[in-house]
Coordinates of C-alpha atoms in Angstrom, one line a residue:
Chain A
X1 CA 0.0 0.0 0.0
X2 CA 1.1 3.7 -1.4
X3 CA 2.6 5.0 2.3
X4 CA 4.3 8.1 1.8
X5 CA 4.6 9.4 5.3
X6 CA 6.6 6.4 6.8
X7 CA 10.0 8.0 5.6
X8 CA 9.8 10.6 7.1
X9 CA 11.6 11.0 10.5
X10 CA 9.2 9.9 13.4
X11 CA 9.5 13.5 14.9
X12 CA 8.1 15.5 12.1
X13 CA 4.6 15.5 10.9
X14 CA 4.2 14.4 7.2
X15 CA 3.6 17.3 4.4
X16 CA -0.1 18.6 5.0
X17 CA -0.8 17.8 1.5
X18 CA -0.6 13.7 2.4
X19 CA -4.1 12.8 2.3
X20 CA -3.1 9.5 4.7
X21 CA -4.1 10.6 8.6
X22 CA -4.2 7.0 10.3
X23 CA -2.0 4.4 8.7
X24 CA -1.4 0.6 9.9
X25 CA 1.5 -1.1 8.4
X26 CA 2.1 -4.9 9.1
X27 CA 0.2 -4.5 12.8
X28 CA 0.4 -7.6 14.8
X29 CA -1.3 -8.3 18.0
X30 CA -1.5 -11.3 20.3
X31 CA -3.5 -11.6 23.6
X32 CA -1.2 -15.0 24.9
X33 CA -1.5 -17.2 22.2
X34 CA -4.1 -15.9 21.1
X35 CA -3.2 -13.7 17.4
X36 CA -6.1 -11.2 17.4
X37 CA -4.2 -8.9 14.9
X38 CA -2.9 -10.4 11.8
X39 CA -0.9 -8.5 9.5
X40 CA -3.5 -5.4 9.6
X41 CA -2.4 -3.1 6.6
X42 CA -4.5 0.4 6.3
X43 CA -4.8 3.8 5.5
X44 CA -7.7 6.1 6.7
X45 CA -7.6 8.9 4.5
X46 CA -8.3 12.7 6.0
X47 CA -12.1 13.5 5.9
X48 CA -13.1 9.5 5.0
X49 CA -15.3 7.8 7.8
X50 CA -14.4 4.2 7.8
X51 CA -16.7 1.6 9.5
X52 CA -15.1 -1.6 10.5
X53 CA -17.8 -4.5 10.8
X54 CA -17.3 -8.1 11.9
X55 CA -18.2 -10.7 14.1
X56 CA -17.3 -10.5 17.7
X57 CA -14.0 -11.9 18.5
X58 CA -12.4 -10.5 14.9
X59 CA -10.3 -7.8 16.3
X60 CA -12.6 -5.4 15.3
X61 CA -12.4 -3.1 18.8
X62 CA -8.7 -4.1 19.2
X63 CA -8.0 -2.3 15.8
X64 CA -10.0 0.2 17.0
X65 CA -7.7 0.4 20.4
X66 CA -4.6 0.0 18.7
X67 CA -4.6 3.8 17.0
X68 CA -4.4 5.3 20.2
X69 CA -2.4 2.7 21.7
X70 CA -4.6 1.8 24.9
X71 CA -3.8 -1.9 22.9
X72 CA -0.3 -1.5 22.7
X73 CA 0.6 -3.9 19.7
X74 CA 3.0 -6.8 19.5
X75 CA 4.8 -5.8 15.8
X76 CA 3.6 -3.4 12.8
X77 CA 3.6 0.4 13.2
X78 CA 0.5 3.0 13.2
X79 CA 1.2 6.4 12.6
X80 CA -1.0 9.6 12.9
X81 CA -0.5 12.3 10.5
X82 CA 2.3 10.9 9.8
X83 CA 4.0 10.5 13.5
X84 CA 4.9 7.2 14.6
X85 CA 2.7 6.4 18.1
X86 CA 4.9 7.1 20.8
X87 CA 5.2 3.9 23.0
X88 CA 5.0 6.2 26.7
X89 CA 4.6 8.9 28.8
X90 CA 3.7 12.5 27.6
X91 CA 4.5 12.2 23.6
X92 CA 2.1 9.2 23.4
X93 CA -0.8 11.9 25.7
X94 CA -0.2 14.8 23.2
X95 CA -1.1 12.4 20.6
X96 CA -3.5 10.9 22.4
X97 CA -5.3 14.6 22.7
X98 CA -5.4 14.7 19.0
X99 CA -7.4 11.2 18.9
X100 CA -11.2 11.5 20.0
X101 CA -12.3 8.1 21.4
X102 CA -15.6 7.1 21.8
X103 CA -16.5 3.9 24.2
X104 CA -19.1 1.5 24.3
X105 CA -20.1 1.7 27.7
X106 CA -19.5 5.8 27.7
X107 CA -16.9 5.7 30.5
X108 CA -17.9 9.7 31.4
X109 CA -15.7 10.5 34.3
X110 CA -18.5 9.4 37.1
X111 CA -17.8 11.8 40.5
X112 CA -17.8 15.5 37.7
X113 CA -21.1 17.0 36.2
X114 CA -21.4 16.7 32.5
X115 CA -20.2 20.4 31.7
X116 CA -16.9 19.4 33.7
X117 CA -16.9 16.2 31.5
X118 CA -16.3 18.4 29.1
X119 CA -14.0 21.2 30.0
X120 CA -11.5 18.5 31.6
X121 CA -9.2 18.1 28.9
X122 CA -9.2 21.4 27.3
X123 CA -8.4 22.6 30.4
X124 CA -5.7 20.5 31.5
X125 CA -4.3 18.7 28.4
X126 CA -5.1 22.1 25.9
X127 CA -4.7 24.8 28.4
X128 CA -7.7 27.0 27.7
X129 CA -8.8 29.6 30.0
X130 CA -12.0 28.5 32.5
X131 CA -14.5 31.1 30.1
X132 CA -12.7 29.8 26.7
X133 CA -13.4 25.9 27.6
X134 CA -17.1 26.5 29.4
X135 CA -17.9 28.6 26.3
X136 CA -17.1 25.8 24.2
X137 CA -18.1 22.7 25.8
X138 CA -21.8 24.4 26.1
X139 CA -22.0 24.5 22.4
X140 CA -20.9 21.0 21.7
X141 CA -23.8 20.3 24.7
X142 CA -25.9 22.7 22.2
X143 CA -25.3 20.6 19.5
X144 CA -25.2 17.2 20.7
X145 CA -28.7 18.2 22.4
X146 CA -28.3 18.0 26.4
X147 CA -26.9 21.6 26.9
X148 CA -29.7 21.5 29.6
X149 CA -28.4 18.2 31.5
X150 CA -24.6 20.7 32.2
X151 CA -25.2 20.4 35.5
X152 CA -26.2 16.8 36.1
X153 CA -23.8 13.9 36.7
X154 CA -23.4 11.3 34.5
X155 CA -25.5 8.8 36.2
X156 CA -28.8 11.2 36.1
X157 CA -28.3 10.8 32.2
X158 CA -29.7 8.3 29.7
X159 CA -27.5 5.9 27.8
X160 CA -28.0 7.5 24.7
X161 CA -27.4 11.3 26.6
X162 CA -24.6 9.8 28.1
X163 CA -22.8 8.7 25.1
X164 CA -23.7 12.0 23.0
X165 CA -22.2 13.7 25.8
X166 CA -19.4 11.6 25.5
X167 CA -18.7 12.5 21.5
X168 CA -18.7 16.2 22.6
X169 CA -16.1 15.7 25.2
X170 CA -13.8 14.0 22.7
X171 CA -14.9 16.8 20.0
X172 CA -13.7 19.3 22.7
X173 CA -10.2 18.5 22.0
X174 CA -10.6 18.7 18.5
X175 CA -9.8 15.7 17.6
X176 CA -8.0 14.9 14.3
X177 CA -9.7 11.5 14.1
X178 CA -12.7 10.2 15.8
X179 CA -12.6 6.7 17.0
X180 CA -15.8 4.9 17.7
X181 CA -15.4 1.4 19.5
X182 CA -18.9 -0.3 19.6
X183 CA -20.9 3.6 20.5
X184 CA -24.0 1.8 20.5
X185 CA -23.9 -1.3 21.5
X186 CA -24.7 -1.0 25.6
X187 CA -27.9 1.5 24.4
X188 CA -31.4 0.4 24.6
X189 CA -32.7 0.3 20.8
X190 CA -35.0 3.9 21.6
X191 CA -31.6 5.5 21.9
X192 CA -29.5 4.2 19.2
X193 CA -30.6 6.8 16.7
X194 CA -30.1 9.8 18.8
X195 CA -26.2 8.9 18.8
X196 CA -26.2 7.7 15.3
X197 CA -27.6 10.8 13.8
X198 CA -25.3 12.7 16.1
X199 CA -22.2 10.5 14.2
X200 CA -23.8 11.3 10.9
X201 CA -24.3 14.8 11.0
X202 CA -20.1 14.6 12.0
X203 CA -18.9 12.5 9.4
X204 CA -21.2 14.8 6.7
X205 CA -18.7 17.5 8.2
X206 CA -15.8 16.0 7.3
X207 CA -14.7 14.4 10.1
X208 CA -12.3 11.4 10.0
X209 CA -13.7 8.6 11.8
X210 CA -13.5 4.8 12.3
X211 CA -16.6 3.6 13.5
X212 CA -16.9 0.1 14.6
X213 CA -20.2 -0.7 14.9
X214 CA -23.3 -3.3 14.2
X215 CA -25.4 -0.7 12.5
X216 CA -25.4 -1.5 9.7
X217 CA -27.8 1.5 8.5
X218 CA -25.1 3.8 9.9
X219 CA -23.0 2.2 7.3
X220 CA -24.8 1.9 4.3
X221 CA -25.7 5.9 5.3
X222 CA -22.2 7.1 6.2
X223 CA -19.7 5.6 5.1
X224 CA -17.3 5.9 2.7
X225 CA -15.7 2.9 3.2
X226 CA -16.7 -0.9 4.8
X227 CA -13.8 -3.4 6.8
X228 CA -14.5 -6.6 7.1
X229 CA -12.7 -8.4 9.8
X230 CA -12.7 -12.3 10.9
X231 CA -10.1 -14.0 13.0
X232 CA -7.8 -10.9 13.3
X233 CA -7.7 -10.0 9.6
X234 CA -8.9 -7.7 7.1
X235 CA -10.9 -9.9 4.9
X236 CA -12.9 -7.4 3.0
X237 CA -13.2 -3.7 2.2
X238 CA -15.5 -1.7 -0.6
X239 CA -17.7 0.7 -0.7
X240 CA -21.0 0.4 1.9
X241 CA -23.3 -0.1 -1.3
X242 CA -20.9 -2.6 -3.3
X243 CA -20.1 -4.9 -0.1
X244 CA -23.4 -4.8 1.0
X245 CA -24.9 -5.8 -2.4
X246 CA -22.2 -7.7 -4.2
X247 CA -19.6 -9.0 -1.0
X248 CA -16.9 -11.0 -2.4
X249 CA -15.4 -13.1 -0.1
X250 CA -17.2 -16.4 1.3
X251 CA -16.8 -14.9 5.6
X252 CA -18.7 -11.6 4.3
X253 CA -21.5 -13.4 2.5
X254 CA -22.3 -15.8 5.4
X255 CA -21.6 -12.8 7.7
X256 CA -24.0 -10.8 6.2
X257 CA -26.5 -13.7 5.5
X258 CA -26.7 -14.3 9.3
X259 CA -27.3 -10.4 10.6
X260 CA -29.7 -9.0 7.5
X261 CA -32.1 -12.0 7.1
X262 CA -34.9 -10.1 9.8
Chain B
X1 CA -16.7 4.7 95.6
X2 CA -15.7 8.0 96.7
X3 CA -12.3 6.2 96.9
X4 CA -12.4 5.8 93.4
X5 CA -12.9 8.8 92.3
X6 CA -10.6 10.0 94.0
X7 CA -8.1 7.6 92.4
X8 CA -9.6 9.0 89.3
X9 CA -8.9 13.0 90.3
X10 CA -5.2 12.0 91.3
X11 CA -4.2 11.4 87.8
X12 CA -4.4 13.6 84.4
X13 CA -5.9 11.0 82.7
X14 CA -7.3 13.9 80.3
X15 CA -4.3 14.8 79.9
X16 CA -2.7 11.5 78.9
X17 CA -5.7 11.0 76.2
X18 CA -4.7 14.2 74.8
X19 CA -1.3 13.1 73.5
X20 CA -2.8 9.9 72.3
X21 CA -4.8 12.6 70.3
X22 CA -1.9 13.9 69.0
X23 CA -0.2 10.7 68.2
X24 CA -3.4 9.8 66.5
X25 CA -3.4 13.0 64.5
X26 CA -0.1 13.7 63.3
X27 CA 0.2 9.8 62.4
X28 CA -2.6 9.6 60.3
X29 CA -2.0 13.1 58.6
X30 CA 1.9 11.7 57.3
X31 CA 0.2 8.1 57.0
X32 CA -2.2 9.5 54.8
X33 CA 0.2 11.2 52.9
X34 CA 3.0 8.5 52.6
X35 CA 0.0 6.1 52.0
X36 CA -1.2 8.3 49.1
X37 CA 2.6 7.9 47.6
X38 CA 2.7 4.4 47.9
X39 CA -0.6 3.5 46.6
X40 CA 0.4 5.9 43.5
X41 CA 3.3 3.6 43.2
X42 CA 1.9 0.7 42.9
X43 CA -0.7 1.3 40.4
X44 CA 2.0 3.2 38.5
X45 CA 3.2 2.2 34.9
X46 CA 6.7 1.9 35.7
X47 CA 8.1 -1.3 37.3
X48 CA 10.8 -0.4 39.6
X49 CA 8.2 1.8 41.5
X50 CA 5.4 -0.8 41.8
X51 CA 8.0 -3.3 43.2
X52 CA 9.2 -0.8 45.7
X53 CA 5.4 -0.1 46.7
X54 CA 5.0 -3.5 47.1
X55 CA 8.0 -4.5 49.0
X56 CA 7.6 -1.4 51.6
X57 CA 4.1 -2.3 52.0
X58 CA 4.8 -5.9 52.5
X59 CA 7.3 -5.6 54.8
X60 CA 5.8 -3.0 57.1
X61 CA 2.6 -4.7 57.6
X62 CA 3.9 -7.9 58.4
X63 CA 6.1 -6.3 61.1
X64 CA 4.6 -5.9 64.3
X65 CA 4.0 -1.9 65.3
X66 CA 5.9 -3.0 68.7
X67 CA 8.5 -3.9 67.1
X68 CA 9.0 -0.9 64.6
X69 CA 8.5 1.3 67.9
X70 CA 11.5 -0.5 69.9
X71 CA 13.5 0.0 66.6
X72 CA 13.2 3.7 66.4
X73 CA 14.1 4.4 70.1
X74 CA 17.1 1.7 69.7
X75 CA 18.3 1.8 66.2
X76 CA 16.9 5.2 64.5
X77 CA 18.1 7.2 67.4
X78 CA 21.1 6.1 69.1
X79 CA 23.1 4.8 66.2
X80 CA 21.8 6.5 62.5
X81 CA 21.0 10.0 64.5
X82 CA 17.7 10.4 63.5
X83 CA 16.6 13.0 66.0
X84 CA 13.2 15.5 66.0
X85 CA 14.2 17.7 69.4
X86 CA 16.8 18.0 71.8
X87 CA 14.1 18.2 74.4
X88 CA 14.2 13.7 75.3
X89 CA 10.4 13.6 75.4
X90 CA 9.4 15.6 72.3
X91 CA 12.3 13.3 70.8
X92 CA 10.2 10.3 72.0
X93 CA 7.1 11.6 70.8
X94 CA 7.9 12.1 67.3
X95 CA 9.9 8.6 66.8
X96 CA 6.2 7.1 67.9
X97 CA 4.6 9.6 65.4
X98 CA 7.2 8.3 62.9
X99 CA 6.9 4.6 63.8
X100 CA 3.0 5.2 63.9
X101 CA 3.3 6.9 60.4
X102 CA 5.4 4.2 58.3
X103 CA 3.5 1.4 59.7
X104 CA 0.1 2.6 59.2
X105 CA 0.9 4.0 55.5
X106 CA 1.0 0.8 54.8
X107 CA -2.2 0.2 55.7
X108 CA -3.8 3.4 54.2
X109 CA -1.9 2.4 50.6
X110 CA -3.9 -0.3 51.0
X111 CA -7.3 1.0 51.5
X112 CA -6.4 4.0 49.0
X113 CA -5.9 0.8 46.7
X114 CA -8.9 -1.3 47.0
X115 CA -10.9 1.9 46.4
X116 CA -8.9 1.9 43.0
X117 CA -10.0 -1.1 42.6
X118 CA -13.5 -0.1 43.0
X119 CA -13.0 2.7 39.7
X120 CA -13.7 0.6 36.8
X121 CA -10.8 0.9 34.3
X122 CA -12.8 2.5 31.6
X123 CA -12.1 5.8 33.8
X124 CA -8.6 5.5 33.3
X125 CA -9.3 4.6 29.4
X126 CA -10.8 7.7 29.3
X127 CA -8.7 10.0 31.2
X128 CA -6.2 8.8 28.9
X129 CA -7.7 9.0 25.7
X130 CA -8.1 12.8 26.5
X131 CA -4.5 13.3 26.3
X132 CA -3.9 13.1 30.5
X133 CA -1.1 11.8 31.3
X134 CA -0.3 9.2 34.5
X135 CA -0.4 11.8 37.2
X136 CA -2.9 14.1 35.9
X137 CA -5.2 11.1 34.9
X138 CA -4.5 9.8 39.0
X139 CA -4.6 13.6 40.6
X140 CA -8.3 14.3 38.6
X141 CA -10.1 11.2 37.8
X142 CA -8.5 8.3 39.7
X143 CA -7.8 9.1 43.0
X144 CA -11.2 11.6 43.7
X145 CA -13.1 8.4 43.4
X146 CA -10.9 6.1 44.8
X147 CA -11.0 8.0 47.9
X148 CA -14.7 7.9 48.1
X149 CA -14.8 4.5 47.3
X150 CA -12.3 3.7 49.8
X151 CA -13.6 6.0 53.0
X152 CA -14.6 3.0 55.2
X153 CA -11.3 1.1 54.8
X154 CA -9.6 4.1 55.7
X155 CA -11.7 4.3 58.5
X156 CA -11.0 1.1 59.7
X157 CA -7.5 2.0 59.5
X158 CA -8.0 5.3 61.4
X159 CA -9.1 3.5 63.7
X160 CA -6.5 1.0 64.3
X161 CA -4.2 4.1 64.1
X162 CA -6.1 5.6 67.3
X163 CA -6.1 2.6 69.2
X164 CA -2.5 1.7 68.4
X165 CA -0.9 4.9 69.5
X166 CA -1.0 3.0 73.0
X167 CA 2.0 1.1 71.6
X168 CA 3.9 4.4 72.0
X169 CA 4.2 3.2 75.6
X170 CA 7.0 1.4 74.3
X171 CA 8.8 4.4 73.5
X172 CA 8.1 5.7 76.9
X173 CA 5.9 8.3 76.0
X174 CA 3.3 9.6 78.9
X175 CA 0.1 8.5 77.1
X176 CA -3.2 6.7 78.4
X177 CA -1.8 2.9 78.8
X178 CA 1.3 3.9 80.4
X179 CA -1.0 5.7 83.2
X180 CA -3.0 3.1 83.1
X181 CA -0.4 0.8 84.7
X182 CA 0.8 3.4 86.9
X183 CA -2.5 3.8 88.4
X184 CA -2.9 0.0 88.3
X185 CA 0.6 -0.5 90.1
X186 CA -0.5 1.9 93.0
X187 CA -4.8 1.4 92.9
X188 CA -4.5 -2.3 92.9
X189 CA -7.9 -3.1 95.1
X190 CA -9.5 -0.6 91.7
X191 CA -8.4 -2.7 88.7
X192 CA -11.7 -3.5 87.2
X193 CA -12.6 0.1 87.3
X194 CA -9.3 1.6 86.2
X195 CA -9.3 -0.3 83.5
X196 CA -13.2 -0.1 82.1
X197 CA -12.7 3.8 82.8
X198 CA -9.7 3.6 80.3
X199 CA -11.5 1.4 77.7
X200 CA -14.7 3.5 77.8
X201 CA -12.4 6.2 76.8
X202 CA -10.9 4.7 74.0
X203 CA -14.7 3.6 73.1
X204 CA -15.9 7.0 73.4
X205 CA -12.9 8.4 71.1
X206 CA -13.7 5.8 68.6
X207 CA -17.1 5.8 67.8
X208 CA -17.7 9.4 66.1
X209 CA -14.9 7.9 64.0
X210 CA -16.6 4.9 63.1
X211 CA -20.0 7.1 62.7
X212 CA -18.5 9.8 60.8
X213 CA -16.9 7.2 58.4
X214 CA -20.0 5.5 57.4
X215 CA -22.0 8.4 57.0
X216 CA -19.6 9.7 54.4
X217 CA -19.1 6.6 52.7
X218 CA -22.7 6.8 51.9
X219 CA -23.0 10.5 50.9
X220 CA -19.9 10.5 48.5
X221 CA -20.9 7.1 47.3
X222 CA -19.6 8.1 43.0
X223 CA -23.1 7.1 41.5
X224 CA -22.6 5.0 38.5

């Protein structure tokens, strides 16, 4: 695969006009003997949202994990923008502050109130002044729709208001690339869409994302490109329309078979 | 009766709770503190500090306060100097705060870390996927819950703090148990009684402890 930041030194950020943000060369990963990584090759391209679909068990979230390197991997490289992934300490946060995560089960910090959710890392990680950061976490609230839960803790929230909240306080660091690890998996199905459209109106932005996910409306809708992944490898990728009508490979088929026959 | 308050009257025995009070305090303020440390240590990234953590903690737990106290007063002291006042029963006071202090942090590192235990590690996920580093990600997300998940096994350990500053007797210092024998040695028809009157004290010191512990372990319960 065409890889034109990995010669540059590991210090300097590739030349803005390299349209490559996230790239995965040979990444191996291995839980004990277990190899949940095989061999992962690929480029996320700035402003594409990537959805990465799969059984469970195919390495799907550990991808996912792996760009920001809370799965530290075994062999390979993954670089950002052109940077290698620093393996510790405070290189590896700065880069971290640049990657928006979004969990399955929300993880919102649990003892601060939903506007100090959100200030927390522009705060301490970007250094904004108290005004600056309140200013701007209340109009991601504004736009992810619970401006008027600021005040509440998490655990007064709804799944889905919880996990909206949570893509506003990753957007508060503006992120370079989104990463979405399951968003709505824990949600009762009343609340998937509130999130979903949330992700869509993003991605129609321009924002680079990598969405794993079930939904497979979410994909046909959004994405410019579909993953595949069984048993730690990248099986398949196309287009949402031409894997989801025409899927090559024998895993996709019977995957697909299994999930969109109700 | 009469005879035995008046037994009672002959001795400060105020006074003599009082610098248990003292022990009590300044040990659990530097236990706190050291126990803070420790428990950082050992849920740290780096190796070398999570064995130490473990090793201090491992050996001052499993080594009786008695003996800590008798080493401070006969080792600490005379031969490596370590001195607080020139003044022999300040000295005294502040090796037991000392011995009371590294033996209990022990303790409190462990409490600190079985409320970090009770933070699920999607906090620290998070905290780090914002950019926070290990310290910042301990000082602002960690530890504030870990503490209020962990405020009635540091009461526990409070409380073993209070009653073991008694063990400063072995360092000689004038607190409650030392008098208590005195008064024992000299009162000997009034043992029952000298001694209930010193328990109930101890009781008495205790309980808001143990009250005030339990009623903020519910109220700063982190609601998940």
């Amino acid at each position: 695969m065409d890889n034109p930041g990995m010669d540059a030194p590991a210090t300097q950020p590739a030349e803005a006009s390299s349209d490559v943000l996230v790239s995965l060369t040979d990444v191996n990963k291995y839980f004990g003997a277990l190899h949940v990584l095989q061999d992962i090759n690929l480029d996320v391209k700035r402003g594409e949202v990537l959805v990465v679909i799969g059984p469970s068990g195919s390495g799907k979230s550990t991808l996912c994990r792996a760009i920001n390197r809370l799965e530290p991997i075994n062999s390979g490289s993954i670089t950002l923008d052109g940077q290698k992934l620093p393996e510790e300490g405070k290189p590896l946060a700065r880069l971290r502050a640049d990657v928006g995560m979004v969990f399955q089960s929300f993880n919102l910090f649990a003892h601060k109130s939903i506007l100090e959710n959100v200030t927390l890392g522009p705060l301490k990680v970007r250094r904004l002044k108290p005004a600056e950061a309140k200013k701007q976490a209340m109009e991601l609230l504004e736009r992810v729709g619970v401006a008027n839960q600021a005040n509440k803790l998490p655990a007064q929230l709804s799944g889905g208001q919880q996990q909206r909240v949570a893509i506003a306080r990753a957007l508060a660091m503006q992120p370079k690339v989104m990463l979405f690890d399951e968003p709505t998996s824990a949600l009762d199905p009343e609340m998937v869409n509130e999130v979903l459209d949330v992700m869509v109106s993003l991605a129609s932005e321009g924002m680079t994302m990598v969405v794993v996910t079930h939904e497979m409306g979410f994909a046909r809708k959004a994405a410019d490109r579909v993953v595949f992944m069984a048993d730690g490898r990248i099986v398949e990728q196309a287009p949402p329309d031409q894997f989801f009508d025409n899927p090559q490979s024998e895993r996709a088929k019977d995957f697909l078979s299994k999930i969109l026959t109700h | 009766m009469s005879d035995f308050l008046d037994v009672l009257t002959n001795y400060d025995i105020l006074g003599a709770y009082w610098v248990n009070i003292q022990l009590a305090f300044f040990s659990a303020v530097f236990a706190l503190l050291l126990g803070l440390v420790l428990a950082m240590m050992r849920i740290s990234p780096v190796p070398s500090l999570r064995g130490f953590g473990a090793s201090y903690v491992n050996l001052m737990r499993n080594t009786p306060l008695t003996v800590i106290v008798v080493f401070a007063i006969l080792v600490l002291w005379p031969i490596f100097n370590v001195s607080f006042s020139d003044n022999f029963n300040q000295n005294f006071f502040w090796l037991a705060v000392l011995s009371l202090s590294l033996y209990h942090a022990s303790f409190f590192c462990e409490a600190i870390r079985s409320g970090v235990n009770t933070v699920p590690v999607g906090q620290a996920e998070a905290a780090r996927a914002i950019g926070l580093s290990f310290l910042p990600a301990a000082r602002l997300v960690i530890m504030p819950q870990a503490f209020r998940g962990a405020i009635a096994p540091l009461g526990n350990t409070l409380i073993a703090l209070i009653k073991n500053t008694t063990v400063a007797a072995a360092a000689s210092v004038a607190e409650v148990s030392i008098l208590m024998r005195e008064m024992i040695e000299s009162n000997g028809n009034y043992v029952i009684p000298i001694f209930l009157t010193i328990a109930v004290g101890f009781v008495i010191l205790v309980i808001p402890v143990g009250m005030l512990t339990t009623y903020l372990s519910q109220k700063l319960a982190v609601s998940r």
